[in-house]
mmCIF file of C-alpha atoms in Angstrom:
data_model
loop_
_atom_site.group_PDB
_atom_site.id
_atom_site.type_symbol
_atom_site.label_atom_id
_atom_site.label_comp_id
_atom_site.label_asym_id
_atom_site.label_seq_id
_atom_site.Cartn_x
_atom_site.Cartn_y
_atom_site.Cartn_z
ATOM 1 C CA MET A 1 9.733 13.153 16.273
ATOM 2 C CA ASN A 2 9.554 16.129 13.955
ATOM 3 C CA PRO A 3 7.705 15.323 10.868
ATOM 4 C CA SER A 4 9.597 14.068 7.719
ATOM 5 C CA PRO A 5 10.434 16.595 5.540
ATOM 6 C CA ILE A 6 8.970 14.845 3.012
ATOM 7 C CA LEU A 7 5.598 16.060 4.304
ATOM 8 C CA LEU A 8 6.568 19.671 3.453
ATOM 9 C CA GLU A 9 6.352 18.949 -0.493
ATOM 10 C CA PRO A 10 2.625 18.765 -0.404
ATOM 11 C CA VAL A 11 2.256 22.427 0.663
ATOM 12 C CA ARG A 12 3.909 23.370 -2.869
ATOM 13 C CA ALA A 13 1.625 21.451 -4.600
ATOM 14 C CA TYR A 14 -1.137 22.444 -6.748
ATOM 15 C CA SER A 15 -3.412 20.853 -9.126
ATOM 16 C CA GLN A 16 -4.434 23.343 -12.100
ATOM 17 C CA PRO A 17 -6.831 21.658 -14.417
ATOM 18 C CA LEU A 18 -6.141 21.306 -17.997
ATOM 19 C CA GLU A 19 -9.021 20.296 -19.480
ATOM 20 C CA THR A 20 -12.395 17.581 -18.957
ATOM 21 C CA PHE A 21 -12.843 14.861 -21.303
ATOM 22 C CA ALA A 22 -15.029 11.572 -21.808
ATOM 23 C CA SER A 23 -12.426 8.783 -21.181
ATOM 24 C CA GLY A 24 -13.627 6.519 -24.025
ATOM 25 C CA PHE A 25 -13.905 3.634 -21.356
ATOM 26 C CA ARG A 26 -17.579 3.292 -21.179
ATOM 27 C CA GLY A 27 -18.200 6.913 -20.880
ATOM 28 C CA TRP A 28 -16.611 7.387 -17.597
ATOM 29 C CA SER A 29 -15.681 10.993 -17.106
ATOM 30 C CA GLY A 30 -11.941 12.533 -16.217
ATOM 31 C CA ILE A 31 -9.837 15.540 -15.395
ATOM 32 C CA ARG A 32 -6.644 16.098 -16.944
ATOM 33 C CA PHE A 33 -4.471 18.497 -14.306
ATOM 34 C CA SER A 34 -0.892 19.171 -13.691
ATOM 35 C CA THR A 35 1.147 19.557 -10.810
ATOM 36 C CA ILE A 36 4.353 20.821 -9.897
ATOM 37 C CA GLY A 37 6.046 17.943 -11.016
ATOM 38 C CA TRP A 38 9.667 17.076 -10.109
ATOM 39 C CA ARG A 39 13.123 18.749 -10.471
ATOM 40 C CA GLY A 40 11.807 21.734 -12.531
ATOM 41 C CA GLU A 41 9.393 19.635 -14.875
ATOM 42 C CA PRO A 42 5.898 19.929 -14.233
ATOM 43 C CA TRP A 43 3.594 16.853 -14.088
ATOM 44 C CA TRP A 44 0.458 16.125 -15.887
ATOM 45 C CA HIS A 45 -2.037 13.413 -14.640
ATOM 46 C CA ASP A 46 -5.589 12.026 -15.580
ATOM 47 C CA LEU A 47 -8.003 11.854 -12.852
ATOM 48 C CA ILE A 48 -10.718 9.501 -14.278
ATOM 49 C CA PHE A 49 -14.016 8.822 -12.348
ATOM 50 C CA VAL A 50 -15.947 5.685 -11.856
ATOM 51 C CA GLN A 51 -19.387 5.965 -10.546
ATOM 52 C CA PRO A 52 -21.386 3.347 -8.229
ATOM 53 C CA ARG A 53 -24.184 1.507 -10.120
ATOM 54 C CA THR A 54 -26.007 2.249 -7.149
ATOM 55 C CA PRO A 55 -25.002 5.401 -5.440
ATOM 56 C CA GLN A 56 -25.417 5.483 -1.854
ATOM 57 C CA ARG A 57 -23.188 7.991 -0.211
ATOM 58 C CA PRO A 58 -20.924 11.189 -0.661
ATOM 59 C CA GLY A 59 -17.166 10.651 -0.681
ATOM 60 C CA THR A 60 -14.500 9.335 -2.890
ATOM 61 C CA ILE A 61 -12.348 6.229 -2.646
ATOM 62 C CA LEU A 62 -8.803 7.908 -4.699
ATOM 63 C CA GLU A 63 -6.664 4.972 -6.295
ATOM 64 C CA ILE A 64 -3.199 6.050 -6.710
ATOM 65 C CA THR A 65 -1.723 4.137 -9.729
ATOM 66 C CA GLY A 66 1.098 4.746 -12.287
ATOM 67 C CA TRP A 67 1.282 4.771 -16.146
ATOM 68 C CA GLU A 68 -1.780 5.365 -18.306
ATOM 69 C CA PRO A 69 -5.479 4.717 -18.188
ATOM 70 C CA ASN A 70 -6.494 0.812 -18.774
ATOM 71 C CA TYR A 71 -9.308 -0.986 -18.491
ATOM 72 C CA LYS A 72 -7.834 -3.625 -15.833
ATOM 73 C CA ASP A 73 -7.568 -0.683 -13.471
ATOM 74 C CA LEU A 74 -11.408 0.348 -14.290
ATOM 75 C CA ARG A 75 -12.947 -2.532 -13.999
ATOM 76 C CA MET A 76 -10.846 -3.080 -10.469
ATOM 77 C CA ALA A 77 -12.784 0.678 -9.826
ATOM 78 C CA GLN A 78 -16.369 -0.247 -10.845
ATOM 79 C CA GLU A 79 -16.111 -3.392 -7.842
ATOM 80 C CA TRP A 80 -14.704 -0.860 -5.350
ATOM 81 C CA ALA A 81 -17.667 1.668 -6.376
ATOM 82 C CA ASP A 82 -20.099 -0.604 -6.065
ATOM 83 C CA ALA A 83 -19.215 -2.978 -3.289
ATOM 84 C CA SER A 84 -18.951 0.843 -1.413
ATOM 85 C CA GLY A 85 -21.806 3.315 -2.830
ATOM 86 C CA MET A 86 -19.214 6.029 -3.649
ATOM 87 C CA THR A 87 -17.241 7.192 -6.564
ATOM 88 C CA VAL A 88 -13.650 5.743 -7.035
ATOM 89 C CA ALA A 89 -11.531 8.438 -8.577
ATOM 90 C CA LEU A 90 -8.274 6.686 -10.422
ATOM 91 C CA LEU A 91 -5.023 8.923 -10.418
ATOM 92 C CA PHE A 92 -2.836 7.880 -12.749
ATOM 93 C CA GLN A 93 0.651 8.484 -13.777
ATOM 94 C CA ILE A 94 2.115 8.566 -10.236
ATOM 95 C CA PRO A 95 4.868 9.288 -11.026
ATOM 96 C CA ARG A 96 5.081 10.907 -14.415
ATOM 97 C CA GLN A 97 7.625 8.194 -15.772
ATOM 98 C CA PRO A 98 10.053 7.358 -17.347
ATOM 99 C CA ILE A 99 12.454 9.862 -16.422
ATOM 100 C CA GLU A 100 15.794 9.768 -17.815
ATOM 101 C CA GLY A 101 15.115 6.743 -18.790
ATOM 102 C CA ARG A 102 14.330 5.094 -15.744
ATOM 103 C CA ILE A 103 11.225 4.078 -14.249
ATOM 104 C CA GLU A 104 9.882 2.712 -10.991
ATOM 105 C CA ASP A 105 12.049 1.265 -8.453
ATOM 106 C CA GLU A 106 15.053 2.257 -10.428
ATOM 107 C CA LEU A 107 13.870 5.924 -10.360
ATOM 108 C CA ILE A 108 13.181 5.805 -6.739
ATOM 109 C CA ALA A 109 16.857 4.683 -5.942
ATOM 110 C CA TYR A 110 18.294 7.096 -8.273
ATOM 111 C CA SER A 111 16.470 9.995 -6.604
ATOM 112 C CA PHE A 112 17.984 8.460 -3.047
ATOM 113 C CA SER A 113 21.322 9.631 -4.765
ATOM 114 C CA LEU A 114 20.236 12.415 -5.408
ATOM 115 C CA TYR A 115 19.211 13.188 -2.342
ATOM 116 C CA LEU A 116 22.406 11.752 -0.317
ATOM 117 C CA ASN A 117 24.310 14.357 -2.692
ATOM 118 C CA SER A 118 21.691 17.355 -2.013
ATOM 119 C CA LYS A 119 20.123 16.627 1.212
ATOM 120 C CA ASP A 120 17.019 18.729 -0.380
ATOM 121 C CA PRO A 121 13.715 16.592 0.219
ATOM 122 C CA ALA A 122 12.493 18.016 -3.020
ATOM 123 C CA ASP A 123 14.998 15.568 -4.642
ATOM 124 C CA LEU A 124 13.352 12.467 -3.396
ATOM 125 C CA LEU A 125 10.756 10.962 -6.191
ATOM 126 C CA LEU A 126 8.164 10.173 -3.149
ATOM 127 C CA ALA A 127 8.045 14.103 -2.718
ATOM 128 C CA PRO A 128 6.194 14.622 -6.023
ATOM 129 C CA MET A 129 4.215 11.681 -5.634
ATOM 130 C CA ILE A 130 3.143 12.468 -2.348
ATOM 131 C CA ALA A 131 2.481 16.207 -3.710
ATOM 132 C CA SER A 132 0.447 15.246 -6.735
ATOM 133 C CA SER A 133 -1.898 12.900 -4.412
ATOM 134 C CA VAL A 134 -2.620 15.615 -2.096
ATOM 135 C CA ALA A 135 -2.995 17.886 -5.023
ATOM 136 C CA ALA A 136 -6.190 15.529 -6.870
ATOM 137 C CA LEU A 137 -7.605 15.812 -3.253
ATOM 138 C CA ASP A 138 -8.691 19.515 -4.199
ATOM 139 C CA LEU A 139 -10.304 17.693 -7.439
ATOM 140 C CA ILE A 140 -12.589 15.676 -5.855
ATOM 141 C CA GLU A 141 -15.470 14.803 -3.393
ATOM 142 C CA ALA A 142 -14.740 14.934 0.273
ATOM 143 C CA PRO A 143 -14.271 12.650 2.918
ATOM 144 C CA VAL A 144 -11.774 10.634 0.661
ATOM 145 C CA VAL A 145 -10.316 7.138 1.433
ATOM 146 C CA VAL A 146 -6.865 6.869 -0.238
ATOM 147 C CA THR A 147 -5.334 3.762 -1.751
ATOM 148 C CA GLY A 148 -2.457 2.525 -4.135
ATOM 149 C CA ALA A 149 -0.377 -0.368 -4.352
ATOM 150 C CA SER A 150 3.291 -1.379 -4.211
ATOM 151 C CA LYS A 151 5.151 2.403 -4.368
ATOM 152 C CA ARG A 152 1.762 3.783 -4.625
ATOM 153 C CA GLY A 153 0.987 2.198 -1.425
ATOM 154 C CA TRP A 154 4.415 3.649 -0.154
ATOM 155 C CA THR A 155 3.074 6.914 -1.405
ATOM 156 C CA THR A 156 -0.570 6.220 0.452
ATOM 157 C CA TRP A 157 1.239 5.803 3.933
ATOM 158 C CA TRP A 158 2.637 9.370 3.678
ATOM 159 C CA VAL A 159 -0.824 10.938 2.483
ATOM 160 C CA GLY A 160 -2.774 9.051 5.556
ATOM 161 C CA LEU A 161 0.328 10.591 7.619
ATOM 162 C CA HIS A 162 0.438 14.482 5.650
ATOM 163 C CA ARG A 163 -2.918 14.458 8.029
ATOM 164 C CA ASP A 164 -5.344 16.236 5.414
ATOM 165 C CA GLU A 165 -8.536 16.659 7.153
ATOM 166 C CA ARG A 166 -10.262 15.242 3.800
ATOM 167 C CA VAL A 167 -8.766 12.115 4.431
ATOM 168 C CA VAL A 168 -10.776 9.636 6.661
ATOM 169 C CA GLY A 169 -8.872 6.428 5.620
ATOM 170 C CA ILE A 170 -6.240 4.657 3.788
ATOM 171 C CA ALA A 171 -5.557 1.189 2.537
ATOM 172 C CA PRO A 172 -1.947 0.667 1.650
ATOM 173 C CA ARG A 173 -1.139 -2.509 -0.752
ATOM 174 C CA VAL A 174 1.348 -4.429 -0.798
ATOM 175 C CA PHE A 175 3.538 -2.127 0.993
ATOM 176 C CA ASP A 176 3.403 -3.980 4.527
ATOM 177 C CA HIS A 177 7.484 -4.081 5.295
ATOM 178 C CA LEU A 178 7.494 -1.102 7.435
ATOM 179 C CA ASP A 179 10.858 -0.511 9.450
ATOM 180 C CA PHE A 180 13.151 -0.816 6.325
ATOM 181 C CA ALA A 181 16.044 -1.195 8.942
ATOM 182 C CA TRP A 182 14.164 -4.606 10.354
ATOM 183 C CA GLN A 183 13.077 -5.744 7.252
ATOM 184 C CA GLN A 184 16.372 -5.987 5.406
ATOM 185 C CA ASN A 185 18.008 -7.900 8.637
ATOM 186 C CA ARG A 186 15.037 -10.199 8.562
ATOM 187 C CA GLN A 187 15.502 -11.220 4.902
ATOM 188 C CA ALA A 188 19.346 -11.628 5.585
ATOM 189 C CA GLU A 189 18.693 -13.658 8.699
ATOM 190 C CA LEU A 190 16.081 -15.923 6.582
ATOM 191 C CA TRP A 191 17.569 -15.838 3.130
ATOM 192 C CA GLY A 192 21.061 -14.823 3.448
ATOM 193 C CA ALA A 193 20.700 -11.768 1.178
ATOM 194 C CA PRO A 194 17.879 -8.978 -0.013
ATOM 195 C CA SER A 195 15.353 -10.326 -2.478
ATOM 196 C CA PRO A 196 15.975 -10.493 -6.065
ATOM 197 C CA GLN A 197 12.690 -8.204 -6.292
ATOM 198 C CA VAL A 198 14.540 -5.369 -5.032
ATOM 199 C CA GLN A 199 17.821 -5.099 -7.294
ATOM 200 C CA ASP A 200 16.805 -1.918 -8.499
ATOM 201 C CA TYR A 201 18.075 -0.837 -4.841
ATOM 202 C CA THR A 202 20.950 -3.122 -4.539
ATOM 203 C CA GLU A 203 22.330 -2.544 -7.834
ATOM 204 C CA TYR A 204 22.888 1.127 -6.518
ATOM 205 C CA GLY A 205 24.538 -0.124 -3.697
ATOM 206 C CA TRP A 206 21.782 0.503 -1.059
ATOM 207 C CA SER A 207 21.562 -1.562 1.824
ATOM 208 C CA PHE A 208 19.193 0.096 4.797
ATOM 209 C CA ASP A 209 21.846 0.135 7.327
ATOM 210 C CA LEU A 210 21.539 2.241 10.284
ATOM 211 C CA ASP A 211 24.975 2.050 11.052
ATOM 212 C CA ASN A 212 25.567 4.551 8.221
ATOM 213 C CA PRO A 213 24.777 7.650 9.230
ATOM 214 C CA GLU A 214 23.630 9.024 5.945
ATOM 215 C CA VAL A 215 21.480 5.602 5.369
ATOM 216 C CA ALA A 216 19.869 6.304 8.765
ATOM 217 C CA ALA A 217 18.995 9.603 7.965
ATOM 218 C CA LEU A 218 17.583 8.724 4.791
ATOM 219 C CA ILE A 219 15.489 6.136 6.134
ATOM 220 C CA GLY A 220 14.089 8.655 8.662
ATOM 221 C CA VAL A 221 12.682 10.924 5.757
ATOM 222 C CA VAL A 222 11.259 7.899 3.631
ATOM 223 C CA ASP A 223 10.018 5.233 6.028
ATOM 224 C CA PRO A 224 6.869 6.042 7.557
ATOM 225 C CA HIS A 225 7.700 3.516 10.621
ATOM 226 C CA PRO A 226 9.484 6.117 12.593
ATOM 227 C CA HIS A 227 6.293 8.842 11.726
ATOM 228 C CA ARG A 228 3.783 6.149 13.054
ATOM 229 C CA SER A 229 2.522 8.341 15.512
ATOM 230 C CA ARG A 230 1.120 10.773 12.966
ATOM 231 C CA LEU A 231 -1.232 8.255 11.706
ATOM 232 C CA THR A 232 -4.791 8.807 13.055
ATOM 233 C CA VAL A 233 -7.351 7.457 10.526
ATOM 234 C CA PRO A 234 -8.542 3.759 9.996
ATOM 235 C CA THR A 235 -5.919 2.338 8.080
ATOM 236 C CA LEU A 236 -6.462 -1.132 6.631
ATOM 237 C CA VAL A 237 -2.943 -2.929 5.167
ATOM 238 C CA LEU A 238 -3.329 -5.328 2.321
ATOM 239 C CA SER A 239 -0.757 -8.010 1.285
ATOM 240 C CA GLY A 240 -0.078 -11.104 -0.739
ATOM 241 C CA ALA A 241 1.039 -13.943 1.467
ATOM 242 C CA ASN A 242 3.178 -15.161 -1.684
ATOM 243 C CA ASP A 243 4.871 -11.571 -1.969
ATOM 244 C CA PRO A 244 8.102 -12.284 -3.453
ATOM 245 C CA PHE A 245 9.279 -8.935 -2.514
ATOM 246 C CA TRP A 246 9.468 -9.184 1.152
ATOM 247 C CA CYS A 247 9.940 -11.942 3.864
ATOM 248 C CA PRO A 248 6.959 -14.194 4.929
ATOM 249 C CA ASP A 249 5.980 -12.546 7.733
ATOM 250 C CA PRO A 250 7.081 -8.681 7.212
ATOM 251 C CA TRP A 251 3.778 -7.517 9.755
ATOM 252 C CA ASP A 252 4.206 -9.841 12.350
ATOM 253 C CA THR A 253 6.841 -8.062 14.188
ATOM 254 C CA VAL A 254 5.820 -4.425 13.134
ATOM 255 C CA ALA A 255 2.018 -4.349 13.944
ATOM 256 C CA PRO A 256 2.197 -4.400 17.412
ATOM 257 C CA THR A 257 4.417 -1.234 17.117
ATOM 258 C CA MET A 258 1.143 0.530 15.188
ATOM 259 C CA PRO A 259 -1.659 2.866 16.189
ATOM 260 C CA GLU A 260 -4.592 0.824 17.130
ATOM 261 C CA CYS A 261 -6.418 2.357 13.964
ATOM 262 C CA VAL A 262 -4.540 -0.173 11.549
ATOM 263 C CA SER A 263 -5.679 -3.616 10.864
ATOM 264 C CA CYS A 264 -4.549 -6.041 8.280
ATOM 265 C CA LEU A 265 -5.435 -8.287 5.451
ATOM 266 C CA SER A 266 -3.341 -10.953 3.806
ATOM 267 C CA ALA A 267 -4.498 -12.888 0.570
ATOM 268 C CA PRO A 268 -3.260 -16.361 0.807
ATOM 269 C CA ASN A 269 -2.105 -17.881 -2.219
ATOM 270 C CA ALA A 270 -1.248 -14.143 -3.828
ATOM 271 C CA GLY A 271 1.572 -12.569 -4.715
ATOM 272 C CA HIS A 272 3.036 -8.892 -5.341
ATOM 273 C CA GLY A 273 -0.039 -7.756 -7.706
ATOM 274 C CA MET A 274 -2.847 -9.703 -5.626
ATOM 275 C CA ALA A 275 -4.188 -10.667 -9.216
ATOM 276 C CA ASP A 276 -7.586 -12.666 -7.203
ATOM 277 C CA ARG A 277 -9.680 -9.598 -6.259
ATOM 278 C CA ARG A 278 -12.458 -12.015 -4.899
ATOM 279 C CA TRP A 279 -10.610 -12.206 -1.689
ATOM 280 C CA TRP A 280 -10.021 -8.342 -0.716
ATOM 281 C CA SER A 281 -11.922 -6.350 -3.267
ATOM 282 C CA ALA A 282 -15.502 -6.477 -1.474
ATOM 283 C CA SER A 283 -13.450 -5.818 2.119
ATOM 284 C CA LEU A 284 -11.818 -2.526 0.734
ATOM 285 C CA GLY A 285 -15.202 -0.977 -0.481
ATOM 286 C CA ALA A 286 -16.821 -2.337 2.838
ATOM 287 C CA PHE A 287 -13.627 -0.362 4.980
ATOM 288 C CA ALA A 288 -13.665 2.625 2.858
ATOM 289 C CA ARG A 289 -17.786 2.894 3.126
ATOM 290 C CA ASP A 290 -17.247 2.318 7.134
ATOM 291 C CA CYS A 291 -14.659 5.411 7.324
ATOM 292 C CA VAL A 292 -16.818 7.653 5.336
ATOM 293 C CA GLU A 293 -19.670 7.002 7.867
ATOM 294 C CA GLY A 294 -17.451 7.042 10.695
ATOM 295 C CA ARG A 295 -18.437 3.646 12.039
ATOM 296 C CA SER A 296 -17.035 0.060 13.477
ATOM 297 C CA ALA A 297 -16.496 -2.604 11.313
ATOM 298 C CA ALA A 298 -18.872 -5.405 11.184
ATOM 299 C CA ASP A 299 -18.545 -7.843 14.034
ATOM 300 C CA GLU A 300 -16.552 -10.981 13.643
ATOM 301 C CA THR A 301 -18.516 -14.129 13.096
ATOM 302 C CA THR A 302 -16.320 -16.783 12.037
ATOM 303 C CA THR A 303 -12.748 -17.658 12.317
ATOM 304 C CA ARG A 304 -10.400 -20.265 10.314
ATOM 305 C CA VAL A 305 -6.919 -20.563 10.421
ATOM 306 C CA TRP A 306 -4.485 -20.745 7.048
ATOM 307 C CA ARG A 307 -1.153 -22.660 6.763
ATOM 308 C CA ALA A 308 1.463 -23.102 4.112
ATOM 309 C CA GLU A 309 4.530 -25.175 4.164
ATOM 310 C CA ALA A 310 8.283 -24.927 2.812
ATOM 311 C CA LYS A 311 11.365 -26.512 3.278
ATOM 312 C CA GLU A 312 12.931 -23.281 3.150
ATOM 313 C CA PRO A 313 11.504 -19.594 4.685
ATOM 314 C CA LYS A 314 10.488 -18.936 1.131
ATOM 315 C CA PHE A 315 6.763 -19.121 0.368
ATOM 316 C CA VAL A 316 6.539 -17.500 -3.156
ATOM 317 C CA HIS A 317 5.314 -20.961 -4.576
ATOM 318 C CA ALA A 318 3.605 -22.674 -1.161
ATOM 319 C CA LEU A 319 0.148 -23.311 -0.803
ATOM 320 C CA TRP A 320 -2.206 -21.970 1.616
ATOM 321 C CA ARG A 321 -4.987 -24.056 2.760
ATOM 322 C CA PRO A 322 -7.014 -23.703 5.578
ATOM 323 C CA VAL A 323 -6.785 -26.146 8.184
ATOM 324 C CA THR A 324 -9.411 -25.165 10.955
ATOM 325 C CA ASP A 325 -12.330 -23.516 11.145
ATOM 326 C CA GLY A 326 -13.858 -21.845 14.430
ATOM 327 C CA ASP A 327 -12.660 -23.434 17.899
ATOM 328 C CA ALA A 328 -12.097 -26.844 15.904
ATOM 329 C CA ALA A 329 -8.565 -27.922 17.505
ATOM 330 C CA LEU A 330 -5.493 -27.165 15.320
ATOM 331 C CA PRO A 331 -3.535 -29.815 13.689
ATOM 332 C CA PRO A 332 -0.085 -30.627 14.564
ATOM 333 C CA LEU A 333 2.980 -28.843 12.816
ATOM 334 C CA ASN A 334 4.730 -30.504 10.455
ATOM 335 C CA GLU A 335 8.318 -29.944 12.513
ATOM 336 C CA GLN A 336 10.304 -30.628 9.839
ATOM 337 C CA MET A 337 8.998 -27.720 7.563
ATOM 338 C CA TRP A 338 8.598 -24.064 7.779
ATOM 339 C CA THR A 339 5.158 -23.003 8.670
ATOM 340 C CA ALA A 340 3.680 -19.774 7.764
ATOM 341 C CA GLU A 341 0.462 -19.505 9.600
ATOM 342 C CA MET A 342 -2.653 -16.565 10.187
ATOM 343 C CA THR A 343 -6.041 -16.289 11.206
ATOM 344 C CA GLU A 344 -8.721 -15.065 8.958
ATOM 345 C CA VAL A 345 -11.683 -13.312 10.824
ATOM 346 C CA LYS A 346 -14.728 -13.491 8.828
ATOM 347 C CA ARG A 347 -17.473 -10.527 9.675
ATOM 348 C CA ALA A 348 -21.512 -10.485 9.543
ATOM 349 C CA ASP A 349 -21.144 -8.110 6.154
ATOM 350 C CA GLY A 350 -18.997 -10.857 4.569
ATOM 351 C CA THR A 351 -15.906 -9.198 4.400
ATOM 352 C CA ARG A 352 -12.876 -10.567 6.497
ATOM 353 C CA ARG A 353 -9.563 -8.905 7.937
ATOM 354 C CA THR A 354 -6.512 -11.511 9.032
ATOM 355 C CA THR A 355 -3.887 -11.384 11.547
ATOM 356 C CA PRO A 356 -0.430 -11.119 10.261
ATOM 357 C CA VAL A 357 1.324 -14.127 8.907
ATOM 358 C CA ARG A 358 3.378 -15.778 11.708
ATOM 359 C CA LEU A 359 6.356 -17.789 10.688
ATOM 360 C CA ILE A 360 7.345 -21.164 12.671
ATOM 361 C CA ALA A 361 10.773 -22.563 12.188
ATOM 362 C CA PRO A 362 11.497 -26.260 12.021
ATOM 363 C CA THR A 363 12.219 -27.891 14.998
ATOM 364 C CA ASP A 364 13.194 -31.528 13.617
#
């Protein structure tokens, strides 16, 4: 398959530093820079650098995020910096919003409408989100591991697919529902309708229906899955097992179709915000360290199986519990309930991976 035209947009990007500044956040430094922006309006971004308390290696973790600089993101970046021994660069204002009164998913859905009228990939909001993220690479120390959550996780996939030699790993967060048409069909199968969390798209009349040739063409441009063969760098897919945006098992069917460089970590009892970082933050830092040093993850040491039960195939409020450690026999399933199951793999360095969540239907 030819590269998506959305990947042609980063070549038009540029990074024009406007000023350097002390961020006001504990003395962390930053750069304000501009990029080509969207539909004739340049964007500017704040790029703030967080240093590890004990620097151990060159390279940078690039966190793609939205809105303005804030302590929450900076505290998270400090955790990653200390876990990896690397600088973390926080790239804010991806996208630069609001635009025409629209923000986030509503803005992306609006851009889909523009694209269907123009067939110009520059009209897709994802195009400048990707381009601005690639432009930021000019301002940070390589090698780089890129991460971002939700729409910025979507962007992270595309930065990896862009194949910039400075990028040695990606870690998209809470965006594990690749193969959009299959995911929508799965939600219809399990729930009878799309998740309420994607109403910004459904209100625009979007149904990712491959029977519609225009929609199929759009999916071919914005869905990373058809372009997965371009992915060659180590990839850690992080998700919340209780995420209300997606069906309970979005990665189970997709994972076998992905390149071998892709692994996953799903956090039990975590939603779209993955607020409890104790489960995954150190693993992300260690992943970045391993990518930069070109080494494999630490050996597996222990495993345990987690399960959650629900009367319906909705696990937003379900409680995940470990049901066994190591090679112990699994308890029998509750045949009257839907069961979601995954295996946690603990590594010698204390970090984690999991298998994709598997959904088991009741039999009684």
